[in-house]
Coordinates of C-alpha atoms and ligand atoms in Angstrom, one line a residue:
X1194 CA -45.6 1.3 28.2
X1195 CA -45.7 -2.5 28.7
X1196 CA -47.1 -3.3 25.0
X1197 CA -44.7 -0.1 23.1
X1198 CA -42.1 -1.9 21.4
X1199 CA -39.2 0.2 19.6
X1200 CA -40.7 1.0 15.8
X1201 CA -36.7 -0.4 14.7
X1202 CA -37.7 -3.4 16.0
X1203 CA -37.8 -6.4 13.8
X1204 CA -37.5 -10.8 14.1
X1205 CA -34.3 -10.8 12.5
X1206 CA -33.2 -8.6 15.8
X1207 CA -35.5 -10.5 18.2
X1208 CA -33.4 -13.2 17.4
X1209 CA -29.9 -11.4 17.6
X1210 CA -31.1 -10.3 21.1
X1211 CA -32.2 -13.1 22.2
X1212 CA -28.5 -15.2 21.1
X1213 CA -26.5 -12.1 22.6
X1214 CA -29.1 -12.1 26.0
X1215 CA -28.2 -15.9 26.3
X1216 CA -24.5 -15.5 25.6
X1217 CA -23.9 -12.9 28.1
X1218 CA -26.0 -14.9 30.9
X1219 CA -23.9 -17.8 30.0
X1220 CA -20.5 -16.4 29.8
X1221 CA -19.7 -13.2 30.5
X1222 CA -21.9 -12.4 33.9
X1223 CA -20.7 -15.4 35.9
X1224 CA -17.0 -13.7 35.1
X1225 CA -18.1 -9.7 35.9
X1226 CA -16.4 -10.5 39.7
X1227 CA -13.4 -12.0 38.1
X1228 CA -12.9 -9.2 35.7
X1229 CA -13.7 -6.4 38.5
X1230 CA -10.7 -7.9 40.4
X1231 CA -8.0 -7.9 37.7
X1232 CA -9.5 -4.1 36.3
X1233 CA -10.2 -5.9 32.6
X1234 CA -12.2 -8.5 31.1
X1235 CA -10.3 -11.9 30.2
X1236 CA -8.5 -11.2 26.9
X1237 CA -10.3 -14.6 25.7
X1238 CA -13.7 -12.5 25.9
X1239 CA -12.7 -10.7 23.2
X1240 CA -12.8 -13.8 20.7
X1241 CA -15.7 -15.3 22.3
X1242 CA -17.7 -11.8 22.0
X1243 CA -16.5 -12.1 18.3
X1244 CA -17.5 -15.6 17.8
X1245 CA -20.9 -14.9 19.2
X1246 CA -21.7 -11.9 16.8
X1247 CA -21.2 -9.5 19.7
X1248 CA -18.4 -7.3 17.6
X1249 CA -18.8 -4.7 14.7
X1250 CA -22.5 -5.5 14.4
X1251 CA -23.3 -2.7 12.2
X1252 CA -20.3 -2.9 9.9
X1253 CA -20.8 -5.0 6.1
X1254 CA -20.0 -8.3 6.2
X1255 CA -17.3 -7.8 3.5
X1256 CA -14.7 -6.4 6.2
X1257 CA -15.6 -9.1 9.0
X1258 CA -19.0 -7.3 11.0
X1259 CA -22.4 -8.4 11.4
X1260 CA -24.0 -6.8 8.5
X1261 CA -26.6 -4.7 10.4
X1262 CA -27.2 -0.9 11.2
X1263 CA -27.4 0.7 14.4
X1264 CA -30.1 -1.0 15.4
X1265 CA -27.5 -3.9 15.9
X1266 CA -25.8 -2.2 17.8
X1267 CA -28.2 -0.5 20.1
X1268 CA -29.3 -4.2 21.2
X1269 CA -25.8 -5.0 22.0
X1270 CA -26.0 -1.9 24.2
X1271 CA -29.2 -2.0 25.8
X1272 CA -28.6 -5.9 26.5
X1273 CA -25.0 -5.6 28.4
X1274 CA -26.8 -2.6 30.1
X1275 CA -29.5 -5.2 31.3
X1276 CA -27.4 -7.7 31.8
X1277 CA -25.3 -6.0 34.1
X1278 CA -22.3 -6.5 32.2
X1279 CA -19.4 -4.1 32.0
X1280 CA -17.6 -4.8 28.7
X1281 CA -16.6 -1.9 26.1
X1282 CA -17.4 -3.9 23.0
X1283 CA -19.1 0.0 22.0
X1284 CA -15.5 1.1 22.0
X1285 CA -14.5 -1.6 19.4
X1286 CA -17.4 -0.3 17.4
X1287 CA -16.5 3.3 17.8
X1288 CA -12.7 2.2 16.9
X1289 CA -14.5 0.6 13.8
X1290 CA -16.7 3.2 12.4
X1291 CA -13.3 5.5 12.3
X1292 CA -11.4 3.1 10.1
X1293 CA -15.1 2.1 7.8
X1294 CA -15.7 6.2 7.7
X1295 CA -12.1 7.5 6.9
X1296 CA -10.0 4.4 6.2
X1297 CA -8.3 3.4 3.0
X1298 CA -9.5 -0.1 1.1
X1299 CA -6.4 -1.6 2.5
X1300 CA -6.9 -0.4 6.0
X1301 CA -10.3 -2.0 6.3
X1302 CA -9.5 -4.8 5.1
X1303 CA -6.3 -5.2 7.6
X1304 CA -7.8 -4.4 10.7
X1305 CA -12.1 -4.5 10.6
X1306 CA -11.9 -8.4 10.1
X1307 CA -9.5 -9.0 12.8
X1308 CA -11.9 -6.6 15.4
X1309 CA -14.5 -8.4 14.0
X1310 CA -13.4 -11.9 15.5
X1311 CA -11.8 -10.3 18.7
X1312 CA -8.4 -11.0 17.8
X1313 CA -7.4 -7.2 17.4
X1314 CA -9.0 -4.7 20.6
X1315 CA -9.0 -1.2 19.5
X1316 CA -8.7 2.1 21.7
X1317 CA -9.4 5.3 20.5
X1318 CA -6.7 7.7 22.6
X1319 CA -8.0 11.7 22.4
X1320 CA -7.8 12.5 26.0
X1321 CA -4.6 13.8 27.5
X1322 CA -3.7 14.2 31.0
X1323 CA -3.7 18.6 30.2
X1324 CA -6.6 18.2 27.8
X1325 CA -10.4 16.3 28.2
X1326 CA -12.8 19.0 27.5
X1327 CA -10.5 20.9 25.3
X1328 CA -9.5 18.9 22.6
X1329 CA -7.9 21.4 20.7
X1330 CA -5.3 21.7 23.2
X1331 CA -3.5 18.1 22.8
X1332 CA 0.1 17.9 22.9
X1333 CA 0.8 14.3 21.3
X1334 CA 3.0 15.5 18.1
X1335 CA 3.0 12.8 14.8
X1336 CA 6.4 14.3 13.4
X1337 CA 6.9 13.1 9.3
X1338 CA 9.6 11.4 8.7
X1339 CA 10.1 9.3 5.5
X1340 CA 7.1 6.9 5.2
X1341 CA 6.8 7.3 8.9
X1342 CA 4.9 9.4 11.6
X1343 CA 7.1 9.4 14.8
X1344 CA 4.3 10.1 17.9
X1345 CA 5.4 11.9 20.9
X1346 CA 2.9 12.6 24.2
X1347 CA 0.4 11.1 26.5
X1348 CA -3.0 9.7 26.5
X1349 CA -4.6 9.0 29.7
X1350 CA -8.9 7.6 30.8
X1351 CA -8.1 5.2 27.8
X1352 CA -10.9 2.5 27.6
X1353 CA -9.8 -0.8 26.6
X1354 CA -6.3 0.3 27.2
X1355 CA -4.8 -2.8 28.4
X1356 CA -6.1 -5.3 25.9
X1357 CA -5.5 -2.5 22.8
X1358 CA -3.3 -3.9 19.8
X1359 CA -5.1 -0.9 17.7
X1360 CA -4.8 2.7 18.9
X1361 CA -6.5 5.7 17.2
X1362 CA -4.5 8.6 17.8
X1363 CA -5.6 11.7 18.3
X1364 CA -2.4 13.8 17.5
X1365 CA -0.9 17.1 16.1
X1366 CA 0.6 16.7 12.7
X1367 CA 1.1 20.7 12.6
X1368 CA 1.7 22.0 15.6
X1369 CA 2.2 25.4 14.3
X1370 CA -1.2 25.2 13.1
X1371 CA -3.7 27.1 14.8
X1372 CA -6.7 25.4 16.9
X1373 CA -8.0 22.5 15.9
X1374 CA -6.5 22.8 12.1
X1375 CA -3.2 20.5 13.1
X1376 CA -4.7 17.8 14.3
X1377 CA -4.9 14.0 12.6
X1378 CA -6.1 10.8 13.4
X1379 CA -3.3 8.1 13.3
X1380 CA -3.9 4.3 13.8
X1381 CA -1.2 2.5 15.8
X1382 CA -0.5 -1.2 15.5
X1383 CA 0.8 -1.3 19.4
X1384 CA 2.0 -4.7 19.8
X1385 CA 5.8 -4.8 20.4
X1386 CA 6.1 -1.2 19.1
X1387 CA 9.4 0.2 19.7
X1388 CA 8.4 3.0 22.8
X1389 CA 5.0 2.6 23.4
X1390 CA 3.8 1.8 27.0
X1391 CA 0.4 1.0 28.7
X1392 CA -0.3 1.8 32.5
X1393 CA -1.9 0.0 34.7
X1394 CA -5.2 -0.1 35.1
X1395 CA -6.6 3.1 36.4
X1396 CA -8.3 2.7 40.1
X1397 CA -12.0 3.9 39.1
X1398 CA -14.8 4.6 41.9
X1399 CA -17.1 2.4 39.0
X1400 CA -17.2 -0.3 35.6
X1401 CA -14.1 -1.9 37.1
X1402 CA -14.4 -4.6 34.1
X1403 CA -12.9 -2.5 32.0
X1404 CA -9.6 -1.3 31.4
X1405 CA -9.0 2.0 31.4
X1406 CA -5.4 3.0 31.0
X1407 CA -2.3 5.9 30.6
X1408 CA -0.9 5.1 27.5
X1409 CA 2.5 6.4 26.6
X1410 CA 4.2 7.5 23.3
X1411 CA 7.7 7.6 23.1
X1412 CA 9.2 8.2 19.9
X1413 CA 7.2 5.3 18.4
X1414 CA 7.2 5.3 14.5
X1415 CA 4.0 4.3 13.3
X1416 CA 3.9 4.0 8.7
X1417 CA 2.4 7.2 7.5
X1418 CA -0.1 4.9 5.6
X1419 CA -1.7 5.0 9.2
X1420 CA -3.3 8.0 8.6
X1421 CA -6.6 8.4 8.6
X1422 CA -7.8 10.0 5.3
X1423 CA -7.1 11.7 2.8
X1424 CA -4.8 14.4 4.1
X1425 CA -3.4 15.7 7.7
X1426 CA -5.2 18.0 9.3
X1427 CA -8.5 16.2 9.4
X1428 CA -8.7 14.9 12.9
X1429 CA -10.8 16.9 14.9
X1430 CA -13.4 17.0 12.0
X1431 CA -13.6 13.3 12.3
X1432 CA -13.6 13.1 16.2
X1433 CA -16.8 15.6 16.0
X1434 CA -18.5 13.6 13.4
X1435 CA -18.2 10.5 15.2
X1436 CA -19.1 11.6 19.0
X1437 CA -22.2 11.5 17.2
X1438 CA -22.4 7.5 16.8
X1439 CA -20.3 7.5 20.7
X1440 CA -23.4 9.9 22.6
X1441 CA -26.2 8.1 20.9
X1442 CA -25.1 4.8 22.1
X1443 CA -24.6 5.9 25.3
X1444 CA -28.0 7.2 25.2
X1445 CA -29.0 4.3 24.4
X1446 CA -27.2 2.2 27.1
X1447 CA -28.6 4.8 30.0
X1448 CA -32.3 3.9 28.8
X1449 CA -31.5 0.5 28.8
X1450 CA -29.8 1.5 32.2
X1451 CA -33.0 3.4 33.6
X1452 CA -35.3 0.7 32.8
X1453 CA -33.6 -1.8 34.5
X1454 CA -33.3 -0.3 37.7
X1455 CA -36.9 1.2 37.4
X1456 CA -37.8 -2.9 36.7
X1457 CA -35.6 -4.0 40.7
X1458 CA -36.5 -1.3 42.1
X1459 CA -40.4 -1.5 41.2
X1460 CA -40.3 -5.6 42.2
X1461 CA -38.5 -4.0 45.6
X1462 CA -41.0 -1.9 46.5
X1463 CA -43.6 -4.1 45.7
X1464 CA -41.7 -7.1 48.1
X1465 CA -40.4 -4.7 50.9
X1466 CA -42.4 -3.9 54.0
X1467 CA -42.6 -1.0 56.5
X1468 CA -45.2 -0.1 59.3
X1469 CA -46.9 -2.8 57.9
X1470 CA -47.3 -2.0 54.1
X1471 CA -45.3 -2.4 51.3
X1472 CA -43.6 0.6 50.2
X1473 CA -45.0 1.1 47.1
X1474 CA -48.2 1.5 49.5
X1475 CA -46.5 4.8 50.4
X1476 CA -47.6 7.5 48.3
X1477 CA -43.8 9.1 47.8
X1478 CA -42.7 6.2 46.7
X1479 CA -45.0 5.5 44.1
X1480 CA -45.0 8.7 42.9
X1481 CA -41.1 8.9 42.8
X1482 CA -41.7 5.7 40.6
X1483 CA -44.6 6.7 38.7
X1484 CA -42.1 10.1 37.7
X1485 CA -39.4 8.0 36.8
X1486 CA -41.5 5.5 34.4
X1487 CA -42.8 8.2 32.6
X1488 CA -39.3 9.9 32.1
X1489 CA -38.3 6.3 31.0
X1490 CA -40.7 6.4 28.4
X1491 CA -40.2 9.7 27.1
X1492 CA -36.6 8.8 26.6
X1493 CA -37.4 5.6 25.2
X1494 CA -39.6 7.3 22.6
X1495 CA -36.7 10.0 22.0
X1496 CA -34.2 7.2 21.5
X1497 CA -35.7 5.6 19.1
X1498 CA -36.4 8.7 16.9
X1499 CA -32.3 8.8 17.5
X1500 CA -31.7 5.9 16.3
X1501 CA -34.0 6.0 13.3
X1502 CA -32.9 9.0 12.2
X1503 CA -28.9 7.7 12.8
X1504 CA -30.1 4.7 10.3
X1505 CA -31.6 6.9 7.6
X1506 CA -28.7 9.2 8.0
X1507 CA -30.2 12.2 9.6
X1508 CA -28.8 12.3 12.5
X1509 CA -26.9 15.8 13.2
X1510 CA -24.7 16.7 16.2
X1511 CA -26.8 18.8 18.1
X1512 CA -29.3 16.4 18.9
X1513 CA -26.6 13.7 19.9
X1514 CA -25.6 16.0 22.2
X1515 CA -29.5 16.3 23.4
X1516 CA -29.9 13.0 23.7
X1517 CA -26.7 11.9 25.5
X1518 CA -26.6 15.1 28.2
X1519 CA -30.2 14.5 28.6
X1520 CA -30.6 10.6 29.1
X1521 CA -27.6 10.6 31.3
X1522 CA -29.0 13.3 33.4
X1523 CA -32.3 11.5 34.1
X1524 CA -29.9 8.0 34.3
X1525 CA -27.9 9.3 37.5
X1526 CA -31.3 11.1 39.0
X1527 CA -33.3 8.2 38.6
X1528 CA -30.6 5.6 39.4
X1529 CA -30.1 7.7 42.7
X1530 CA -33.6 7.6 43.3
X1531 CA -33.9 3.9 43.0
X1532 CA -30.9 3.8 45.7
X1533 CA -32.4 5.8 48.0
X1534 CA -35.8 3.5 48.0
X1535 CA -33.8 0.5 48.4
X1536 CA -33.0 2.1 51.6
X1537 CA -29.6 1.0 53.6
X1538 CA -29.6 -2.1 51.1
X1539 CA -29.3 -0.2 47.8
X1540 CA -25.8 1.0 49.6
X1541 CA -24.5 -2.6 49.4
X1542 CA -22.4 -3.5 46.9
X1543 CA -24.2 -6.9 46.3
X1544 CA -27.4 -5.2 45.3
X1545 CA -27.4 -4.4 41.7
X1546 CA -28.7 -1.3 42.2
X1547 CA -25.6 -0.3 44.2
X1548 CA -23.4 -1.3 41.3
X1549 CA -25.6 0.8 39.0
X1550 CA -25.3 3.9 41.0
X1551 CA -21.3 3.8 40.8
X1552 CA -20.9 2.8 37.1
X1553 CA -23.5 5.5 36.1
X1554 CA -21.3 8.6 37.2
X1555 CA -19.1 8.4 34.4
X1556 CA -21.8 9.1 31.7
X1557 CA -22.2 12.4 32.5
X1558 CA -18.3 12.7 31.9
X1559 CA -16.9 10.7 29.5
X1560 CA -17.9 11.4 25.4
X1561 CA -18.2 14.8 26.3
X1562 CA -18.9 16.2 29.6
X1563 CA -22.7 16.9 29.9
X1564 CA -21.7 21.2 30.2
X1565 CA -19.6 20.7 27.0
X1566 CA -23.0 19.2 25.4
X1567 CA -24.9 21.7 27.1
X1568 CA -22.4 24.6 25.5
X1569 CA -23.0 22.7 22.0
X1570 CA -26.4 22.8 22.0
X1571 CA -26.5 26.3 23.4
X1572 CA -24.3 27.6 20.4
X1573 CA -27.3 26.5 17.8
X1574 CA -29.7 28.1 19.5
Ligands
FAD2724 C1 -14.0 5.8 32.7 C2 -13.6 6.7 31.7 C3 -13.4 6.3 30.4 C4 -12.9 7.1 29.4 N1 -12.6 6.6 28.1 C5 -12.0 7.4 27.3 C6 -11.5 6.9 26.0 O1 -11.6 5.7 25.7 N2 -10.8 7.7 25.2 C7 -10.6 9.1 25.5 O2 -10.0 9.7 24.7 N3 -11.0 9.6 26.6 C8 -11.7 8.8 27.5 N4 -12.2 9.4 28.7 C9 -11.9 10.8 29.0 C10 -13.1 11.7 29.0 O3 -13.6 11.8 27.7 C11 -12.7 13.0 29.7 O4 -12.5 12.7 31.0 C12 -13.7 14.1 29.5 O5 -13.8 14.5 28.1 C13 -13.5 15.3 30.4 O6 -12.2 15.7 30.2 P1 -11.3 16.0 31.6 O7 -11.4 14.8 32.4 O8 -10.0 16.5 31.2 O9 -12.1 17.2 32.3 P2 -11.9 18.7 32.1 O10 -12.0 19.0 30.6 O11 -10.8 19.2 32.9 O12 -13.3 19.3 32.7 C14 -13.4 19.5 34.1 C15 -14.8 20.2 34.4 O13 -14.8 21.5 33.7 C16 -15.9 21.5 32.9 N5 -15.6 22.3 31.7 C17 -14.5 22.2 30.9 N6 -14.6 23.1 29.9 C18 -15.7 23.7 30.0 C19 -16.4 24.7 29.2 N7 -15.9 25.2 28.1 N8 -17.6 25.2 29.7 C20 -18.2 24.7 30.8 N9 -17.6 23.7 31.6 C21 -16.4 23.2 31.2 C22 -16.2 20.1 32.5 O14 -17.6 20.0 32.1 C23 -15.9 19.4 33.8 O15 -17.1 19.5 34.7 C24 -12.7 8.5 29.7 C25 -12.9 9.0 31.0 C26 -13.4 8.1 32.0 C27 -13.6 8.7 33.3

């Protein structure tokens, strides 16, 4: 596996790697206490992420991004993932992709420059304290009224909810409507808006750099230009085509994630004795580690079939939902593993691998919990 290199590979994203590598060695991992303390990253990483390139790397120049494709983006993943560094600029992206898929010419070109240079965070608000899994049972309302849209409900587990000044809102424009059929995307500009609230910081058992937040909607009028589209109604369509872009990134970011605790906990074993030996003298452990390299390799090679079928636009929902229950399954096993031949020391929280095992959890949850995937794929069987 040493001398495979991913066939998307090219300088131009050497390069990129290499200045985003640097950047978040420099300046963001020195900060990763700082941020776990306060439950967010310093709102002045937002502008230096966007100064550095870190932001909207996969959306055209012309509305403020890098200019690249996925394969941007899937080094800004993997690299955070090896870096250690808990920072939701993937949520930006997602927040992005919404507005460059569905948006109006003047709604990308009010907010995607302004995400671009980290002066505008954005949130994308589905879940509801009643409904994760079951989307189609969100109670947010968007009531019309004149040129507005007056939201009503709760949003809770929102990522980047503290920092937000741009909210995509998963509401129901028809409540009478049945199912998913009432449901629309809105965009809220949140700052100083007349009855909206954020929470505080949720109290996670992992990624404590990141902000994830209740939000509350309280009569807040929001213009009906907001909307996302063409017409109401739309919503869940759009959420389900763009879980696709959410579950291959974290796909890619639990690859990234496996191969960086297979790479500690390898130089471990190799460095830790017992009855005299190292312990990758012992038979189980090298065979626990032998297993786990090559599952690390069959994902790699699954990934980047993901990825280059995401850039030539091929890539359908069924295998998103492959590749994210599947690489986060083998992330939490493996990661576990790696824990358990650290011995008492991978349960310390100053041992990277430690920190790994705790942020990992929530992949199998959030983007779709692994049984909702497992019940997608199952149904196109
Ligand atoms: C750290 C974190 C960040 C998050 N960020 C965001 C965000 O930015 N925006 C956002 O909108 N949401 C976010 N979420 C929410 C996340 O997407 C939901 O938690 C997830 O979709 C599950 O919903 P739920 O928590 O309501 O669980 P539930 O839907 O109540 O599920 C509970 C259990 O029941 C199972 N289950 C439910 N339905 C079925 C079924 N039909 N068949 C089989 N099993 C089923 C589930 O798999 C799960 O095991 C985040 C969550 C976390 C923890």
């Amino acid at each position: 596996m040493s001398n495979y290199e991913s066939p998307w590979m090219t300088d131009e994203l050497r390069m990129f790697r290499k200045s985003v590598r640097e950047f978040l060695q420099e300046e963001f991992l020195p900060l990763q206490v700082k941020w776990r303390e306060q439950h967010r990253p310093d709102a002045e990483a937002w502008k230096k992420a966007g100064e550095t390139g870190l932001l909207l790397p996969d959306v055209p120049e012309g509305y403020g991004g890098g200019g690249g494709t996925f394969a941007h983006q899937a080094v800004v993943t993997e690299e955070l993932a090896q870096a250690g560094v808990n920072f939701a600029s993937g949520v930006q992206s997602i927040v992005s992709h919404y507005i460059l898929t569905y948006g109006s010419e003047a709604q990308k070109k009010k907010w995607l420059p302004a995400m671009g240079l980290g002066e505008l965070v954005g949130a994308i608000a589905m879940t509801e304290p009643s409904a994760g899994s079951d989307l189609q049972s969100i109670k947010t309302t968007a009531r019309r009224d004149g040129n507005d849209y007056i939201i009503s409900g709760s949003k809770t587990f929102i990522t980047n909810g503290w920092h937000a000044g741009l909210v995509c809102v998963a509401a129901k424009t028809d409540p009478k409507a049945a199912g998913f059929r009432g449901i629309s995307m809105i965009v809220a500009e949140v700052k100083d808006l007349k009855g909206y609230r954020v929470g505080n910081s949720l109290e996670k058992i992992g990624m404590h750099e990141i902000d994830t937040c209740e939000l509350f909607f309280d009569d807040v009028r929001v213009p009906a230009a907001n909307l996302l589209g063409n017409a109401e109604g739309a919503g869940f369509t759009q959420m389900m085509e763009q879980l696709r872009y959410e579950r291959l990134m974290i796909a890619v970011g639990a690859i990234a994630t496996i191969e960086r605790a297979l790479a500690i906990t390898i130089k471990y074993a190799k460095e830790r004795k017992a009855f005299g030996q190292t312990l990758i003298e012992f038979q189980n452990a090298r065979f626990k580690l032998a297993q786990a390299k090559t599952e690390a390799h069959i994902g790699r090679v699954f990934i980047d079939n993901c990825i280059a079928r995401f850039i030539a636009g091929q890539f359908d929902p069924v295998t998103a939902a492959m590749a994210k229950y599947w690489t986060t399954e083998c992330q939490c096993r493996i990661v576990d593993e790696c824990v358990q031949l650290h011995g008492g020391y991978g349960y310390m929280s100053e041992y990277p691998i430690a920190q790994m095992w705790l942020d990992s959890r929530v992949q199998r949850i959030y983007a779709g919990t692994n049984e909702i995937l497992e019940e997608l794929i199952g149904w196109s069987l």
